[in-house]
Amino acid sequence: MFLATFLNFTWKELFLGTEDWGFLLEIVLRTIIMFLTIIISLRVLGKRGVKQLSIFELVVIIGLGSAAGDPMFYKEVGIVSSMLVFLVIIILYSSITALIGRFKKLENLFEGKAICLIEHGVFAIDNFKKENLGSDEFFAELRVKGISHLGQIEFAIEEVSGEISVFFNEDKEVKYGLPIMLNSLDHPMKYIKKGGHYSCTFCGFTEKKEEGNAGSCKNCGKENWVEASNKIRVT
């Protein structure tokens, strides 16, 4: 079976499939037309259609991409039908955007809401659970902003676009907080050998502890702790 398939092999089928060589020129023309259509459509949608996409805007861009891609190399897909899809998407986007500007509930439905993830150096646990965001991924984003522990943060907010906005404590107001540097949470403890400030590894709640049993966190009830940091952020 394999041998028969191999003997029937042709380079033309490999590179062109069932199309003929003349269709290559048509693909070039189709691609140029759809490329220009995409540029014009994005200009109509405005700059926000290109930057910092919300879920609603991402759906629009995916729809445009799908409508543009097929007619570029599928002979049976006409350009006019694809342009009609573009027109419908643009009209829907413009109409919904206008409605979003008038009705706050509709805006929340289509674009979501900004949500606070850290308040005064401690995780807002209920809010964090709602987001599909791992702690390692979140800590990596904070480190990129030059943050080494949560005590440096007054508020951290996840915007509608998915970006993290951080509002810092002034240097004189930096508190002890959960360290987020690499490997800083690898060795949690339940027994305190040396008195000092310790942070809950789950929620970041920080308090001063004496030598002995660490106990459970007053904020989340977890029992794993690490030594807290109060380093000032270097800018």
mmCIF file of C-alpha atoms in Angstrom:
data_model
loop_
_atom_site.group_PDB
_atom_site.id
_atom_site.type_symbol
_atom_site.label_atom_id
_atom_site.label_comp_id
_atom_site.label_asym_id
_atom_site.label_seq_id
_atom_site.Cartn_x
_atom_site.Cartn_y
_atom_site.Cartn_z
ATOM 1 C CA MET A 1 0.000 0.000 0.000
ATOM 2 C CA PHE A 2 2.765 2.394 0.974
ATOM 3 C CA LEU A 3 4.778 1.459 -2.125
ATOM 4 C CA ALA A 4 1.806 2.129 -4.383
ATOM 5 C CA THR A 5 1.304 5.524 -2.792
ATOM 6 C CA PHE A 6 4.987 6.321 -3.205
ATOM 7 C CA LEU A 7 5.010 5.313 -6.880
ATOM 8 C CA ASN A 8 2.060 7.624 -7.565
ATOM 9 C CA PHE A 9 3.879 10.522 -5.900
ATOM 10 C CA THR A 10 4.436 13.668 -7.986
ATOM 11 C CA TRP A 11 6.201 16.900 -7.083
ATOM 12 C CA LYS A 12 3.355 18.879 -8.619
ATOM 13 C CA GLU A 13 0.806 17.420 -6.156
ATOM 14 C CA LEU A 14 3.194 18.021 -3.285
ATOM 15 C CA PHE A 15 3.579 21.733 -3.999
ATOM 16 C CA LEU A 16 0.328 22.627 -5.778
ATOM 17 C CA GLY A 17 -2.182 20.023 -4.642
ATOM 18 C CA THR A 18 -4.976 19.830 -7.198
ATOM 19 C CA GLU A 19 -4.398 23.326 -8.609
ATOM 20 C CA ASP A 20 -2.459 24.217 -11.735
ATOM 21 C CA TRP A 21 0.539 26.524 -12.032
ATOM 22 C CA GLY A 22 -1.599 29.377 -13.314
ATOM 23 C CA PHE A 23 -3.385 29.603 -9.980
ATOM 24 C CA LEU A 24 -0.156 30.872 -8.341
ATOM 25 C CA LEU A 25 -0.562 34.237 -10.062
ATOM 26 C CA GLU A 26 -4.172 34.352 -8.907
ATOM 27 C CA ILE A 27 -3.035 33.679 -5.305
ATOM 28 C CA VAL A 28 -0.689 36.668 -5.513
ATOM 29 C CA LEU A 29 -3.528 38.894 -6.741
ATOM 30 C CA ARG A 30 -5.958 37.538 -4.097
ATOM 31 C CA THR A 31 -3.396 38.079 -1.325
ATOM 32 C CA ILE A 32 -2.710 41.680 -2.390
ATOM 33 C CA ILE A 33 -6.440 42.467 -2.452
ATOM 34 C CA MET A 34 -7.116 40.876 0.975
ATOM 35 C CA PHE A 35 -3.997 42.472 2.472
ATOM 36 C CA LEU A 36 -5.208 45.915 1.435
ATOM 37 C CA THR A 37 -8.695 45.048 2.709
ATOM 38 C CA ILE A 38 -7.277 44.168 6.140
ATOM 39 C CA ILE A 39 -5.338 47.444 6.348
ATOM 40 C CA ILE A 40 -8.365 49.509 5.362
ATOM 41 C CA SER A 41 -10.588 47.615 7.827
ATOM 42 C CA LEU A 42 -8.188 48.123 10.732
ATOM 43 C CA ARG A 43 -7.966 51.813 9.889
ATOM 44 C CA VAL A 44 -11.760 51.987 10.023
ATOM 45 C CA LEU A 45 -11.810 50.137 13.359
ATOM 46 C CA GLY A 46 -9.333 52.630 14.814
ATOM 47 C CA LYS A 47 -6.101 52.330 16.783
ATOM 48 C CA ARG A 48 -7.737 50.536 19.678
ATOM 49 C CA GLY A 49 -8.578 47.674 17.333
ATOM 50 C CA VAL A 50 -4.846 47.045 17.003
ATOM 51 C CA LYS A 51 -3.487 47.809 20.510
ATOM 52 C CA GLN A 52 -4.237 46.076 23.817
ATOM 53 C CA LEU A 53 -7.119 43.937 22.651
ATOM 54 C CA SER A 54 -10.035 43.042 24.892
ATOM 55 C CA ILE A 55 -11.814 39.704 24.408
ATOM 56 C CA PHE A 56 -14.427 41.384 22.221
ATOM 57 C CA GLU A 57 -11.799 43.039 20.034
ATOM 58 C CA LEU A 58 -9.799 39.820 19.817
ATOM 59 C CA VAL A 59 -12.869 38.039 18.430
ATOM 60 C CA VAL A 60 -13.193 40.783 15.806
ATOM 61 C CA ILE A 61 -9.550 40.439 14.745
ATOM 62 C CA ILE A 62 -9.816 36.629 14.565
ATOM 63 C CA GLY A 63 -12.953 36.993 12.446
ATOM 64 C CA LEU A 64 -11.192 39.365 10.079
ATOM 65 C CA GLY A 65 -8.185 37.063 9.849
ATOM 66 C CA SER A 66 -10.314 34.040 9.022
ATOM 67 C CA ALA A 67 -12.299 35.947 6.412
ATOM 68 C CA ALA A 68 -9.085 37.227 4.827
ATOM 69 C CA GLY A 69 -7.106 33.986 4.849
ATOM 70 C CA ASP A 70 -9.412 31.588 3.020
ATOM 71 C CA PRO A 71 -9.854 33.523 -0.233
ATOM 72 C CA MET A 72 -6.094 34.022 -0.509
ATOM 73 C CA PHE A 73 -5.460 30.412 -1.506
ATOM 74 C CA TYR A 74 -8.828 28.606 -1.760
ATOM 75 C CA LYS A 75 -9.981 28.917 -5.343
ATOM 76 C CA GLU A 76 -13.589 28.116 -4.479
ATOM 77 C CA VAL A 77 -13.820 31.010 -1.987
ATOM 78 C CA GLY A 78 -14.699 34.248 -3.726
ATOM 79 C CA ILE A 79 -13.226 37.609 -2.752
ATOM 80 C CA VAL A 80 -16.586 39.382 -2.818
ATOM 81 C CA SER A 81 -18.083 37.029 -0.235
ATOM 82 C CA SER A 82 -15.059 37.581 2.015
ATOM 83 C CA MET A 83 -15.390 41.347 1.661
ATOM 84 C CA LEU A 84 -19.041 41.020 2.662
ATOM 85 C CA VAL A 85 -17.899 39.265 5.838
ATOM 86 C CA PHE A 86 -15.512 42.175 6.485
ATOM 87 C CA LEU A 87 -18.333 44.665 6.009
ATOM 88 C CA VAL A 88 -20.663 42.814 8.393
ATOM 89 C CA ILE A 89 -17.932 42.526 11.058
ATOM 90 C CA ILE A 90 -17.105 46.231 10.813
ATOM 91 C CA ILE A 91 -20.784 47.210 11.077
ATOM 92 C CA LEU A 92 -21.268 44.911 14.087
ATOM 93 C CA TYR A 93 -18.127 46.235 15.762
ATOM 94 C CA SER A 94 -19.109 49.866 15.195
ATOM 95 C CA SER A 95 -22.675 49.286 16.408
ATOM 96 C CA ILE A 96 -21.657 47.380 19.528
ATOM 97 C CA THR A 97 -18.932 49.925 20.328
ATOM 98 C CA ALA A 98 -21.534 52.703 20.162
ATOM 99 C CA LEU A 99 -23.850 50.759 22.481
ATOM 100 C CA ILE A 100 -20.982 50.013 24.861
ATOM 101 C CA GLY A 101 -20.364 53.740 25.173
ATOM 102 C CA ARG A 102 -23.964 54.258 26.297
ATOM 103 C CA PHE A 103 -24.576 51.231 28.528
ATOM 104 C CA LYS A 104 -22.075 50.292 31.252
ATOM 105 C CA LYS A 105 -23.531 46.797 31.753
ATOM 106 C CA LEU A 106 -23.040 46.042 28.075
ATOM 107 C CA GLU A 107 -19.438 47.219 28.318
ATOM 108 C CA ASN A 108 -18.813 44.850 31.233
ATOM 109 C CA LEU A 109 -20.439 42.004 29.288
ATOM 110 C CA PHE A 110 -18.345 42.423 26.143
ATOM 111 C CA GLU A 111 -15.064 43.748 27.504
ATOM 112 C CA GLY A 112 -15.002 42.628 31.132
ATOM 113 C CA LYS A 113 -13.842 44.718 34.085
ATOM 114 C CA ALA A 114 -10.508 45.655 35.574
ATOM 115 C CA ILE A 115 -9.906 43.675 38.752
ATOM 116 C CA CYS A 116 -7.659 44.292 41.773
ATOM 117 C CA LEU A 117 -5.267 41.393 42.432
ATOM 118 C CA ILE A 118 -3.125 42.857 45.229
ATOM 119 C CA GLU A 119 -4.249 45.261 47.950
ATOM 120 C CA HIS A 120 -1.622 46.735 50.273
ATOM 121 C CA GLY A 121 0.852 43.926 49.610
ATOM 122 C CA VAL A 122 -1.606 41.040 50.048
ATOM 123 C CA PHE A 123 -3.390 38.978 47.402
ATOM 124 C CA ALA A 124 -7.096 39.717 46.958
ATOM 125 C CA ILE A 125 -7.739 35.978 47.019
ATOM 126 C CA ASP A 126 -11.324 35.954 45.766
ATOM 127 C CA ASN A 127 -10.420 38.149 42.793
ATOM 128 C CA PHE A 128 -7.279 36.191 41.955
ATOM 129 C CA LYS A 129 -9.215 32.906 41.880
ATOM 130 C CA LYS A 130 -11.533 34.336 39.216
ATOM 131 C CA GLU A 131 -8.661 34.971 36.817
ATOM 132 C CA ASN A 132 -6.984 32.280 34.727
ATOM 133 C CA LEU A 133 -3.570 33.371 35.949
ATOM 134 C CA GLY A 134 -0.931 31.223 37.635
ATOM 135 C CA SER A 135 1.096 32.672 40.488
ATOM 136 C CA ASP A 136 4.421 31.956 38.722
ATOM 137 C CA GLU A 137 3.217 33.799 35.610
ATOM 138 C CA PHE A 138 1.992 36.699 37.733
ATOM 139 C CA PHE A 139 5.227 36.915 39.715
ATOM 140 C CA ALA A 140 7.196 36.943 36.439
ATOM 141 C CA GLU A 141 5.197 39.970 35.261
ATOM 142 C CA LEU A 142 5.899 41.748 38.557
ATOM 143 C CA ARG A 143 9.626 40.992 38.360
ATOM 144 C CA VAL A 144 9.739 42.537 34.891
ATOM 145 C CA LYS A 145 8.530 45.746 36.568
ATOM 146 C CA GLY A 146 11.433 45.587 39.031
ATOM 147 C CA ILE A 147 9.444 44.229 41.994
ATOM 148 C CA SER A 148 11.149 41.814 44.394
ATOM 149 C CA HIS A 149 8.453 41.442 47.081
ATOM 150 C CA LEU A 150 4.790 42.285 47.567
ATOM 151 C CA GLY A 151 5.470 44.810 50.333
ATOM 152 C CA GLN A 152 6.565 47.266 47.638
ATOM 153 C CA ILE A 153 3.057 47.221 46.120
ATOM 154 C CA GLU A 154 0.077 49.300 47.179
ATOM 155 C CA PHE A 155 -2.243 47.999 44.450
ATOM 156 C CA ALA A 156 -1.852 45.695 41.439
ATOM 157 C CA ILE A 157 -4.727 45.728 38.966
ATOM 158 C CA GLU A 158 -5.364 43.476 35.982
ATOM 159 C CA GLU A 159 -6.743 45.702 33.245
ATOM 160 C CA VAL A 160 -9.343 44.699 30.645
ATOM 161 C CA SER A 161 -6.513 44.197 28.144
ATOM 162 C CA GLY A 162 -4.844 41.663 30.484
ATOM 163 C CA GLU A 163 -1.955 43.972 31.340
ATOM 164 C CA ILE A 164 -0.980 44.444 34.987
ATOM 165 C CA SER A 165 -0.956 47.997 36.357
ATOM 166 C CA VAL A 166 1.070 48.440 39.543
ATOM 167 C CA PHE A 167 0.892 51.314 42.037
ATOM 168 C CA PHE A 168 3.895 51.378 44.347
ATOM 169 C CA ASN A 169 4.341 52.360 47.953
ATOM 170 C CA GLU A 170 6.743 55.213 48.497
ATOM 171 C CA ASP A 171 10.154 54.076 49.728
ATOM 172 C CA LYS A 172 9.440 55.199 53.285
ATOM 173 C CA GLU A 173 6.170 53.206 53.249
ATOM 174 C CA VAL A 174 7.544 49.925 51.901
ATOM 175 C CA LYS A 175 6.446 47.101 54.213
ATOM 176 C CA TYR A 176 7.638 43.572 54.800
ATOM 177 C CA GLY A 177 6.121 41.384 52.106
ATOM 178 C CA LEU A 178 6.181 38.034 50.328
ATOM 179 C CA PRO A 179 9.402 37.671 48.283
ATOM 180 C CA ILE A 180 8.807 36.744 44.633
ATOM 181 C CA MET A 181 12.358 36.237 43.402
ATOM 182 C CA LEU A 182 13.302 32.902 41.842
ATOM 183 C CA ASN A 183 13.301 29.983 44.316
ATOM 184 C CA SER A 184 12.205 32.254 47.172
ATOM 185 C CA LEU A 185 9.166 30.056 47.908
ATOM 186 C CA ASP A 186 10.881 26.682 47.474
ATOM 187 C CA HIS A 187 11.374 26.023 51.197
ATOM 188 C CA PRO A 188 8.269 27.034 53.146
ATOM 189 C CA MET A 189 8.292 26.452 56.888
ATOM 190 C CA LYS A 190 5.731 25.647 59.566
ATOM 191 C CA TYR A 191 8.128 26.140 62.468
ATOM 192 C CA ILE A 192 9.922 29.445 63.038
ATOM 193 C CA LYS A 193 13.549 29.038 64.082
ATOM 194 C CA LYS A 194 14.355 32.743 64.267
ATOM 195 C CA GLY A 195 11.953 35.538 65.175
ATOM 196 C CA GLY A 196 11.144 38.118 62.506
ATOM 197 C CA HIS A 197 8.638 38.982 59.790
ATOM 198 C CA TYR A 198 7.187 36.093 57.779
ATOM 199 C CA SER A 199 4.777 35.920 54.847
ATOM 200 C CA CYS A 200 2.126 33.354 53.984
ATOM 201 C CA THR A 201 3.155 31.666 50.739
ATOM 202 C CA PHE A 202 -0.478 31.460 49.576
ATOM 203 C CA CYS A 203 -1.840 34.984 50.045
ATOM 204 C CA GLY A 204 1.165 37.093 51.031
ATOM 205 C CA PHE A 205 -0.213 38.104 54.443
ATOM 206 C CA THR A 206 2.753 39.173 56.545
ATOM 207 C CA GLU A 207 3.204 39.404 60.295
ATOM 208 C CA LYS A 208 5.913 39.338 62.937
ATOM 209 C CA LYS A 209 6.478 35.936 64.511
ATOM 210 C CA GLU A 210 8.500 34.605 67.407
ATOM 211 C CA GLU A 211 10.392 31.328 67.525
ATOM 212 C CA GLY A 212 8.059 28.339 67.644
ATOM 213 C CA ASN A 213 5.091 26.930 65.720
ATOM 214 C CA ALA A 214 4.234 29.276 62.836
ATOM 215 C CA GLY A 215 0.497 28.604 63.069
ATOM 216 C CA SER A 216 -2.066 29.314 60.370
ATOM 217 C CA CYS A 217 -2.511 32.495 58.345
ATOM 218 C CA LYS A 218 -5.118 34.900 59.718
ATOM 219 C CA ASN A 219 -6.110 35.851 56.180
ATOM 220 C CA CYS A 220 -6.412 32.502 54.349
ATOM 221 C CA GLY A 221 -5.876 29.774 56.943
ATOM 222 C CA LYS A 222 -2.834 28.229 55.209
ATOM 223 C CA GLU A 223 0.168 27.127 57.260
ATOM 224 C CA ASN A 224 3.216 27.615 55.012
ATOM 225 C CA TRP A 225 5.459 30.622 55.635
ATOM 226 C CA VAL A 226 8.671 32.139 54.274
ATOM 227 C CA GLU A 227 10.860 34.910 55.620
ATOM 228 C CA ALA A 228 9.557 38.276 54.416
ATOM 229 C CA SER A 229 11.571 40.998 52.700
ATOM 230 C CA ASN A 230 11.423 44.769 53.108
ATOM 231 C CA LYS A 231 13.939 45.814 50.456
ATOM 232 C CA ILE A 232 13.306 49.147 48.770
ATOM 233 C CA ARG A 233 12.596 48.941 45.047
ATOM 234 C CA VAL A 234 15.549 50.046 42.889
ATOM 235 C CA THR A 235 14.505 52.301 39.989
#
